[in-house]
Every structure is written in structure tokens, then in C-alpha cells.
Amino acid sequence: MDSFENKLKRLTSFGSWEIIGKDDKTHFTACDGPHGLRYVLHEENGYQTDEPSYAYPTLSFLGNTWDIHLVKQIGKAIGEDCRKHHVSMILGPGVNIKRTPLCGRNFEYFSEDPYLAGMMGKAYIEGVQEKGIGACLKHFAANNREYDRFFQSSEVDERTLKEIYLKPFEIALQASPWAVMCAYNPVNGILSSENEYLLKHVLRKEFSYDGLIISDWGSVRDRAKSLKAGIDIAFPYNDQFLEQLKKGLSCAYITNQEIENSIAHIDDFVDKASQVNQENLENSFDHLKLCEQAVEEGIVLLKNNGVLPIQNTQQKVLLVGEFLNDPPISGGGSSKVTPLEKPKDLLSCLKKDHLKNEIEYVQAYMMRYGLPTPFGYKIALEKASSSDVVIVGVGNMMLEEKEETDRETIQLKPVFVDLIKKLSLYNSNVVVVLYCGSAVDVSDFVDDVASIVLAGYGGQEVNVGLSKVLLGLTSPSGRLAESWPMKLEDTFTNKQVGNSFVEHYDDHIFVGYRYYTSNFIKTRYPFGYGLSYIKTQYNRLSIQEENGIYHIFVEVENKSSMKGKEVVQLYVKDVTSSVSRPIRELKRFAKITLEPFETKTVELLIEKKDFTFYHPSLHRWYLEDGDFEIQICKDAETVIFSQKITICEDYYSQYSRF
Ligand code: GLC
């Protein structure tokens, strides 16, 4: 086979997962992610069996930690898992924006906010690549719903693309991922895999990305057209691709130079992958312990009337529901990792954590064909009437939150709501534990129960970490990275359940909390919200400007005798903008640990580019004169401090307004 023919062959994967090296014999394997290594052992008729591996908390769960150091550690652990299996690249992280709570893959994404999502994605990539393994940033771009994802075009204006849907990629690219994966969907009418504007103009030129660009699996319709747009390798192998490339060459639609450019990107990947250290493949730290620590960091306490933590050993505790025994730890699809160990049941975790209370478990429902069906509610209710605290586990099934489909509702299954409401008739201390990957409407029961704990899709150690929080061994410090609306009807996209060839992004930049706050729609639980067992007090805010850099100092005090963590959130409000802008936008955050009664001052730095917007007429980022507010918030709806600053730019850099 001549070398040119071999080059053409390298523009497509070998089989489903392999990148062909410089010689025909050396291949480099890519595997899913992003919630752990999904190493496919066998695939037949679309079914894949994969090797068990650490099932880390999902990206939606990690988003709720607001802890980029932790996310980087997870990346390192996954890098070590890949190295052990001689896998060169993990297919993650996904940084797509959660535009609607209905999106079936929200559990695979960090946030509705581009800055938080981008910073998390950047940390994940840094961690993985520190281990000599490649990360693959995905899905580029505007893949915000699963409905008809191969064909439904995301119709997005330029400013919205730049400020919201491309921004997390722009931030995460600072970590130089070895690869970027294009999305399935068309963007403004052109397939992402054939979209020269996205791949060449934005990714290559504007974002200066010089790594490998790969297709999503099966997203290439014509290999010559995708090559011309910038796809270096098409996955998986398709026996038509070689002919399509030759045909494109024969009519000079594609050029040798374009082929050489892609080969250069592939060779660059191969060079990096070849340098991985294959000695000493032992884990450098305890990955299982990290899974548990991550759970403790990401659990969000949504409601608590004081029933938690359980510290009165005289209280009789009842555990209700199969999910407490066998929790869902992820949604469905390509990111679903087979855990190394079955997730531990909550009862044994509580006992291991030296719970001294009298405690009992009752199944109440069983999972049949992936759906819950009552299995002795009456028994559960009788036991609840004679217990002091009832902990009931409910949530979303893999049939509801999975790749390729969207949810049709954000309600829990009626079977679960019925159980919760009945239990609360028999016991005034019901604690609801939610295992899910995206927002849930809790209005049916929120006023009837004592506490609601979001355990999320927390990976194989979810109940180990949950036990620590329930017993007060850890104060919960998770904060929502996605708004939870009162009801689906409050969302902008509710009126737009995916049902046409085009999804119109008519909400523009007003996504998530940007939409709710700017339209004065109260949410059930806002972006950035989460309760704690400690009481913190924000004492003061001070701002010093030096050479265009704003040093923001925030003093936070722990008023409790318990150690805890706080997420300091900094938003910017443009008071006098000449275009419509959200009421506030997250620009910095920091998660800090506070010892009992400790006071800490956090310094956050922002610069002038953090005040810019993407100008729809100038087609570039633009810093506009005027007044701004630096806001320190408890969450996107609760401002603690606000301080005005005024920006004055060179007169001729501004457009006349008054
Ligand atoms: C899937 C997903 C992508 C995944 C790839 C390989 O369809 O969209 O995220 O990495 O195919 O499984």
C-alpha cells in the first residue's frame, strides 16, 4: 500500500476506537469517559460489553462541587486508569451548556453557566493530561438537546454562540486538550462535522487550536466534506470513507495540502501519545477514596428543617426505597461506566460510620424493567409511623436521563411522589434523597417533607459520601450548577419541546439563571444555591484596582463550631450597557474551607475583559464605558454585597450614546 493511500486510511479510525499511528502496526486507543474509563471489550450488533472500572461522579455532580482542584484530581485518576489499560485518550470532558432541564445528557455536562463549565472542563483536561493521556473536549458545538440530534439544527445567533455556547470551549481550550470532538447536530443549518465556520474560523483561527479534531461517532456523512471542514479523523471506521476521499481528490474538491494538514495533527497526537510513561502503572493515590471525597463535596442540601444531621442516637431511623440499596450512579449511554464494585447500600455505610441509632431498611418499591413498581408501601407506612426519621431514596432512571433521548417532564415518577406524600402523612421527619442528573420539580412534596438532599448521579461511592453528610461527619458544601425551576412551564424552552428540524435559540444569551433573574422568575432553587450545617457570615467586600486588574477581597466568617466549606461567588452586572445584558453573570468563584469560628479573606482577580460583551454589530468582544456592579452573591438570586465601579475607556474606542 503506497504511503499516500496509507495517509488516506489514517484519516479514519481503525475499527471503533483506534487511531492509526505512523506505521500501520501501531494503533492508539481512545475510550469513553468522561465518568471513568469505559474500555469496550466486545461489541456486536450495537451492544458493547466493557471492562469494569472506577465509576466516578458524573460531570453534573462534579459541577455541583464548584471545586476545580477536586475536578483536576478526578482527571488525574482517570488518566491513571487509562494508562493502566494502555488507552491514549479519554473521550471527555463534555462542556455543553444545560439550556433546558429536559436534555437527556445534562448529567454528562457541568453547568448552565459558561464560565463554571469552562473552568471545570479546563481542570479535568489538565488532570488527565498531567498523566500523559489525552483529553477530548466535546461536543463542538451547541449540542444542547438529544432530540433528533443527528438532524435537528441548533439555530443560534453569533453573539449567543460566542457568549454562551462556545465560551466553555474557549476557556477549556486553555488546557490544550489533545483533541476536540465535533457534535452531531447541524449549527445554523450545517452539520458540525462539515461546518467550516465552527471548525476552521472559530476553533482553528479565533481560538488558535492546533490539536486534533475528531468526529463524533457516526457524525460524518461524507468524508471529503468533513475533511475540508477540518475533521482530521472520522470515527468509527466506515468502508465508504476511502472512496469518498479519493472522489473528493479526483475532482480537486479537497487538496493534498488539506490531507497533509490533517496527517500533521494526527502525527502530533501520536507523538504525544507515544511519550506516555508506561513504567510504574500503579495508582499514585487511592481512587476509591477520591470517589467518596468527591461525593462529600458535591452533595447539595436543598432543604433542611433541622432534621439533619442525624446526631440524636435515640432516634429510630427508617430507610425506605430500593435506590438506597442500589442507587442509580449515572445516566445512560456512552458515558455509563460499569463500576468496579456494586455501589454500597446506605444502611451498611451508616453502620460503618458508627451510626448508633436503631435503624431498619424497607424496600417499598422494586425496579422492574427499569421502572419502579410499588412493593409493600403499606409496610413502609406502618414502619414510618413508628420511626423518628424516615430517609426515602428516589430519583430518575436511566430510561429517563440518557443519551439520544430527552426527558418529557421534570417530575419524578408518580410512584415516587405517591410514596413520599404518603410517608409524610405518617412521619413529620421525612428526608428525601434524590439520585438524578438534572433538575427535578419538587413542588408536589417540598412542603410536606423535612429535608431534601441532592445525591445526584454521584458514582459508585455515592452512598459512602451520603452517609457522611447525613450523620454530620461532613457539612454539605455543594451548590447547584444548574437552576431548578418551580415548574417546567417556567422554563423558556418548555414551549419548544424538540419537535422540528430546527431548534430556535430565541432565548439568546438569556440561558439558565440569566433567563430567570432577568425575567424576575423565581426559581425553586437558584443557580449557586446550597445549604450547609455551618453558618457563614460575609463581613466585608473591598476592591482595589491596579493597572486594569481589580483585586476583590471578601471576608467570610464561620460562625459555627463545625468545620465547613463556602463557595464565594462573584458576579458582574453591567448597569449602563447599550445592548441587553443579563442582570448578572458569574465571573469568578472560590471554594474555601473554614475551621470552626475561622475568618478568611478571599482574593479574586478580574480584569477588563471580564466586563466585555460580544458586540452584535462589531462582531468582536467590546468593552463599553459605564457603570458596573461587582456583586458577591450567595446564589444567583441572593446578593450579599454590591459595589459600583466605573470604567472609562479611550474616547475614540467608544460609540456615542448620549
Ligand atoms: C457517542 C457520544 C460521544 C461518545 C462517542 C463514543 O455517540 O456522542 O460523546 O464519546 O459516541 O462512544
XYZ file of C-alpha atoms in Angstrom, residues 105-554:
450
model
C -27.430 14.259 28.556
C -27.428 17.051 31.159
C -25.922 14.565 33.618
C -22.862 14.472 31.366
C -22.326 18.240 31.460
C -21.101 20.584 34.202
C -23.366 23.595 34.162
C -25.742 26.112 32.577
C -23.064 28.766 33.096
C -20.263 29.025 30.506
C -17.602 30.200 32.980
C -18.235 27.443 35.530
C -18.474 24.804 32.775
C -15.308 26.054 31.094
C -13.263 26.177 34.292
C -14.390 22.673 35.250
C -13.588 21.352 31.773
C -10.169 23.008 31.877
C -9.372 21.420 35.249
C -10.481 17.972 34.075
C -8.262 18.220 30.974
C -5.269 19.413 32.999
C -5.650 16.450 35.356
C -5.938 13.810 32.636
C -3.081 15.193 30.546
C -0.784 15.520 33.548
C -0.710 11.724 33.362
C 0.400 11.710 29.723
C -3.073 10.779 28.497
C -5.074 12.889 26.054
C -8.417 14.501 26.841
C -11.027 15.145 24.163
C -13.186 18.244 24.642
C -16.709 17.707 23.336
C -19.288 18.190 21.667
C -18.390 21.128 19.477
C -20.929 22.773 19.332
C -24.408 23.801 20.534
C -25.404 20.208 21.294
C -27.958 21.080 23.975
C -30.676 18.551 23.357
C -30.753 14.888 22.341
C -33.990 15.035 20.335
C -33.214 14.157 16.694
C -29.599 15.078 17.424
C -28.250 13.919 14.061
C -30.532 16.244 12.133
C -32.116 18.979 14.266
C -30.190 22.175 13.624
C -29.313 24.492 16.502
C -30.182 27.930 15.171
C -28.103 30.335 17.229
C -27.092 33.945 16.609
C -23.393 34.853 16.674
C -23.426 36.787 19.958
C -25.209 33.928 21.752
C -22.785 31.391 20.316
C -19.769 33.388 21.471
C -21.032 34.446 24.909
C -22.766 31.203 25.896
C -22.269 28.040 23.798
C -18.672 28.455 22.593
C -17.378 30.188 25.716
C -16.871 26.990 27.808
C -14.845 25.531 24.937
C -12.801 28.733 24.654
C -11.982 28.554 28.375
C -11.307 24.798 28.454
C -9.011 25.092 25.411
C -6.571 26.966 27.677
C -5.639 23.466 28.900
C -4.692 22.428 25.325
C -6.734 19.224 25.046
C -5.144 16.781 22.639
C -8.439 16.585 20.763
C -11.778 18.266 20.215
C -14.816 16.261 19.124
C -17.431 17.815 16.877
C -21.108 17.457 17.692
C -23.732 15.512 15.755
C -26.134 18.350 15.198
C -26.081 20.967 12.493
C -25.405 24.515 13.682
C -27.296 27.150 11.680
C -28.066 24.580 9.030
C -24.635 22.996 8.514
C -23.570 19.746 10.160
C -20.969 20.339 12.859
C -18.778 17.791 11.034
C -18.902 19.902 7.849
C -19.049 23.325 9.491
C -16.017 25.307 8.338
C -17.149 28.352 10.292
C -17.072 26.402 13.568
C -14.039 24.213 12.900
C -11.774 26.498 10.918
C -12.869 30.074 11.531
C -13.671 29.722 15.242
C -11.775 26.703 16.575
C -8.612 26.904 14.495
C -8.366 30.641 13.887
C -10.170 32.523 16.661
C -9.386 30.035 19.412
C -5.932 29.197 17.928
C -6.482 25.488 18.431
C -3.821 23.349 16.746
C -4.689 19.924 18.132
C -6.626 17.020 16.662
C -10.256 17.450 15.591
C -12.278 14.239 15.513
C -15.856 13.459 14.606
C -18.467 12.170 16.932
C -19.246 8.548 16.236
C -21.197 8.374 13.030
C -21.472 12.138 12.612
C -19.637 12.147 9.253
C -21.886 11.865 6.196
C -19.189 12.468 3.569
C -15.513 12.078 4.447
C -14.279 14.568 1.829
C -16.677 17.289 3.004
C -15.774 16.692 6.653
C -12.058 16.727 5.866
C -12.409 20.016 4.018
C -14.227 21.477 7.030
C -11.434 20.363 9.364
C -12.224 16.880 10.714
C -8.848 15.123 10.953
C -10.163 11.666 11.912
C -13.641 10.276 11.364
C -14.903 7.717 13.894
C -15.811 4.904 13.611
C -14.409 3.130 10.539
C -16.709 3.251 7.516
C -15.746 1.435 4.323
C -17.124 4.241 2.136
C -14.827 6.904 3.512
C -11.743 5.959 1.475
C -13.676 6.139 -1.779
C -15.251 9.447 -0.760
C -11.798 10.873 -0.121
C -10.482 9.632 -3.475
C -13.507 11.068 -5.230
C -13.011 14.414 -3.497
C -9.370 14.406 -4.583
C -10.128 13.423 -8.145
C -12.340 16.471 -8.657
C -9.969 18.707 -6.682
C -12.662 19.357 -4.080
C -10.062 18.502 -1.433
C -6.328 19.003 -1.831
C -3.203 17.149 -0.877
C -2.387 20.046 1.432
C -5.605 19.541 3.360
C -4.728 15.874 3.738
C -1.221 16.719 4.876
C -2.615 19.215 7.417
C -4.767 16.517 8.997
C -1.940 13.992 8.941
C 0.213 16.557 10.751
C -2.416 16.872 13.507
C -2.638 13.083 13.753
C 1.147 12.733 13.917
C 1.265 15.379 16.642
C -1.255 13.334 18.620
C 0.752 10.157 18.001
C 3.964 11.842 19.158
C 2.306 12.934 22.400
C 0.651 9.555 22.966
C 3.955 7.767 22.343
C 5.628 9.615 25.202
C 3.343 8.242 27.928
C 5.274 6.709 30.779
C 4.428 3.037 30.760
C 6.518 2.178 33.835
C 5.136 2.224 37.345
C 1.486 1.992 36.333
C 0.302 1.744 39.923
C -2.174 4.411 41.040
C -0.377 7.253 42.780
C -3.335 7.748 45.139
C -6.495 5.967 46.288
C -9.052 6.406 43.511
C -11.852 4.877 45.547
C -11.249 7.328 48.381
C -11.318 10.141 45.845
C -14.705 8.942 44.580
C -16.051 9.210 48.105
C -14.418 12.584 48.819
C -15.932 13.937 45.627
C -19.376 12.811 46.798
C -18.965 14.662 50.075
C -18.040 17.807 48.116
C -20.880 17.640 45.618
C -23.946 16.708 47.636
C -26.348 19.671 47.717
C -28.594 20.178 50.740
C -31.727 21.703 49.221
C -33.993 21.791 52.239
C -33.437 21.096 55.936
C -35.685 21.966 58.868
C -33.047 20.765 61.289
C -33.736 17.052 60.995
C -30.224 16.693 59.546
C -27.611 15.866 60.593
C -28.825 12.769 62.458
C -26.960 13.069 65.742
C -29.543 12.033 68.314
C -28.739 8.365 68.756
C -32.103 7.794 70.413
C -33.926 8.437 67.166
C -35.274 5.400 65.351
C -34.354 5.671 61.681
C -36.180 4.023 58.774
C -34.600 3.727 55.327
C -37.140 3.436 52.508
C -36.694 2.542 48.864
C -34.560 0.316 46.660
C -32.460 3.267 45.463
C -30.933 3.494 48.946
C -29.880 -0.092 48.461
C -28.888 0.039 44.819
C -28.584 3.688 43.748
C -28.524 4.893 40.154
C -24.987 6.313 39.792
C -25.159 7.685 36.244
C -27.463 8.234 33.319
C -27.474 6.012 30.255
C -25.475 5.948 27.052
C -21.844 6.058 26.032
C -20.697 7.569 29.341
C -22.109 4.772 31.503
C -19.233 3.037 33.246
C -19.593 -0.433 34.755
C -18.420 0.178 38.338
C -15.545 -1.848 39.723
C -17.750 -2.588 42.725
C -21.518 -2.515 43.142
C -22.475 0.764 44.820
C -22.677 0.232 48.576
C -26.072 0.306 50.246
C -26.776 3.214 52.561
C -27.574 1.032 55.586
C -24.116 -0.574 55.640
C -22.486 2.815 55.048
C -24.314 4.339 58.024
C -23.361 1.395 60.208
C -19.761 1.630 59.053
C -19.877 5.280 60.097
C -20.834 4.150 63.577
C -24.472 5.150 63.481
C -25.752 4.005 66.871
C -29.432 4.579 66.206
C -31.910 1.803 65.844
C -32.225 1.542 62.068
C -34.146 -0.554 59.568
C -34.499 -0.733 55.787
C -37.677 -1.426 53.858
C -37.701 -1.807 50.087
C -41.110 -0.196 49.374
C -40.629 -0.417 45.615
C -38.702 -2.586 43.254
C -37.200 -1.804 39.879
C -38.849 -3.871 37.156
C -37.640 -3.461 33.548
C -36.009 -0.203 34.573
C -39.124 1.223 36.176
C -40.166 1.458 39.852
C -43.195 -0.501 40.962
C -44.662 -0.453 44.499
C -43.562 -3.382 46.633
C -45.219 -3.085 50.019
C -45.991 0.604 50.556
C -48.245 -0.376 53.465
C -45.360 -1.977 55.314
C -43.249 1.126 54.749
C -46.019 3.367 56.065
C -46.581 1.258 59.164
C -42.888 1.334 59.978
C -42.724 5.053 59.210
C -45.455 5.739 61.761
C -43.262 4.261 64.490
C -39.956 5.826 63.403
C -38.423 9.186 64.315
C -36.718 9.871 60.981
C -37.541 8.419 57.560
C -34.985 8.600 54.755
C -36.529 7.801 51.357
C -34.441 7.346 48.209
C -35.969 8.298 44.855
C -34.771 9.773 41.567
C -34.519 9.335 37.833
C -33.995 6.103 35.990
C -31.548 5.526 33.187
C -34.575 5.339 30.920
C -35.222 8.994 31.706
C -31.768 10.540 31.696
C -29.761 9.105 28.857
C -28.030 9.869 25.591
C -30.196 10.025 22.462
C -33.404 10.976 24.269
C -34.657 13.948 26.230
C -36.974 13.908 29.192
C -40.579 14.899 28.589
C -41.065 16.074 32.152
C -39.013 17.174 35.130
C -41.450 15.500 37.505
C -40.419 12.388 39.401
C -42.250 9.191 38.564
C -45.753 9.347 40.174
C -44.910 6.162 42.078
C -42.156 8.064 43.876
C -44.235 11.180 44.549
C -47.021 8.972 45.928
C -44.590 7.221 48.268
C -43.106 10.494 49.544
C -46.500 12.068 50.183
C -47.812 9.000 51.955
C -44.715 8.717 54.118
C -45.056 12.372 55.119
C -48.623 11.630 56.306
C -47.181 9.076 58.729
C -43.984 10.851 59.733
C -43.065 14.525 60.075
C -39.338 13.948 59.601
C -39.077 12.650 56.065
C -35.704 13.166 54.355
C -35.897 12.820 50.578
C -32.668 11.723 48.874
C -32.678 12.490 45.123
C -30.474 10.431 42.798
C -30.677 12.285 39.496
C -28.582 14.141 36.932
C -30.662 17.239 36.280
C -33.336 19.490 37.767
C -36.449 17.903 39.274
C -39.776 19.580 40.082
C -40.235 19.011 43.826
C -43.378 21.115 44.214
C -45.573 18.045 44.900
C -43.828 17.284 48.155
C -41.397 20.051 49.117
C -43.786 21.454 51.766
C -44.562 18.037 53.221
C -41.022 16.887 53.966
C -38.346 17.930 56.468
C -35.340 17.750 54.190
C -34.292 17.241 50.569
C -30.759 16.058 49.770
C -29.455 16.006 46.187
C -27.212 12.929 45.901
C -27.150 13.421 42.120
C -25.546 10.782 39.964
C -22.642 10.519 42.363
C -20.778 7.476 41.079
C -20.101 4.168 42.756
C -19.341 5.674 46.166
C -22.431 7.869 46.288
C -23.852 6.307 49.450
C -20.493 6.303 51.218
C -20.320 10.078 50.889
C -24.043 10.496 51.528
C -23.704 8.701 54.873
C -21.030 11.182 55.997
C -23.347 14.081 55.198
C -26.456 12.527 56.803
C -24.509 11.901 60.025
C -22.887 15.315 60.074
C -19.365 13.946 59.677
C -19.183 16.374 56.762
C -21.057 19.608 56.349
C -22.650 19.665 52.863
C -20.956 22.239 50.604
C -22.382 21.522 47.142
C -24.001 24.370 45.217
C -26.319 23.950 42.218
C -24.560 24.398 38.891
C -27.976 24.314 37.217
C -31.116 26.268 38.153
C -34.075 24.260 39.428
C -37.279 25.940 38.194
C -40.540 25.831 40.150
C -42.093 24.003 37.224
C -41.259 23.148 33.618
C -43.646 25.841 32.406
C -41.311 28.448 33.900
C -38.514 27.464 31.534
C -38.068 29.269 28.235
C -37.619 26.048 26.329
C -40.757 24.425 27.682
C -42.653 25.859 24.750
C -40.054 24.384 22.465
C -40.051 20.657 23.164
C -37.845 19.413 20.337
C -40.301 18.778 17.545
C -38.990 20.255 14.352
C -35.995 20.274 12.072
C -34.710 23.376 13.801
C -34.321 24.390 17.420
C -34.550 28.194 17.563
C -32.364 29.564 20.338
C -34.716 32.518 20.784
C -33.696 32.894 24.422
C -30.374 34.094 23.031
C -27.902 34.784 25.853
C -30.635 34.501 28.496
C -29.968 30.902 29.498
C -30.444 29.391 32.953
C -30.151 31.952 35.744
C -29.544 34.626 33.111
C -33.112 33.961 31.975
C -34.797 33.613 35.360
C -33.138 36.608 37.056
C -33.509 38.898 34.049
C -37.189 37.989 33.752
C -37.806 38.072 37.523
C -38.928 34.445 37.522
C -38.378 32.958 40.963
C -36.852 29.518 40.821
C -37.351 26.725 43.315
C -33.580 26.556 43.900
C -31.360 29.042 42.037
C -28.001 28.516 40.382
C -25.315 28.607 43.090
C -27.744 27.564 45.848
C -26.988 25.039 48.558
C -27.493 24.812 52.332
C -24.905 23.837 54.906
C -24.658 22.746 58.525
C -22.415 25.715 59.302
C -23.498 29.341 59.466
C -21.248 31.666 57.492
C -21.207 35.437 57.618
C -19.810 37.679 54.867
C -18.198 40.537 56.752
C -16.858 42.828 54.071
C -16.018 43.441 50.442
C -13.178 45.660 49.300
C -11.935 46.392 45.795
C -8.582 47.719 44.660
C -7.891 48.499 41.019
C -4.322 48.355 39.761
C -3.380 48.648 36.072
C -6.744 47.441 34.910
C -6.783 44.473 37.302
C -9.443 44.512 40.011
C -8.431 42.851 43.265
C -11.609 41.844 45.070
C -11.280 40.910 48.731
C -14.115 39.132 50.505
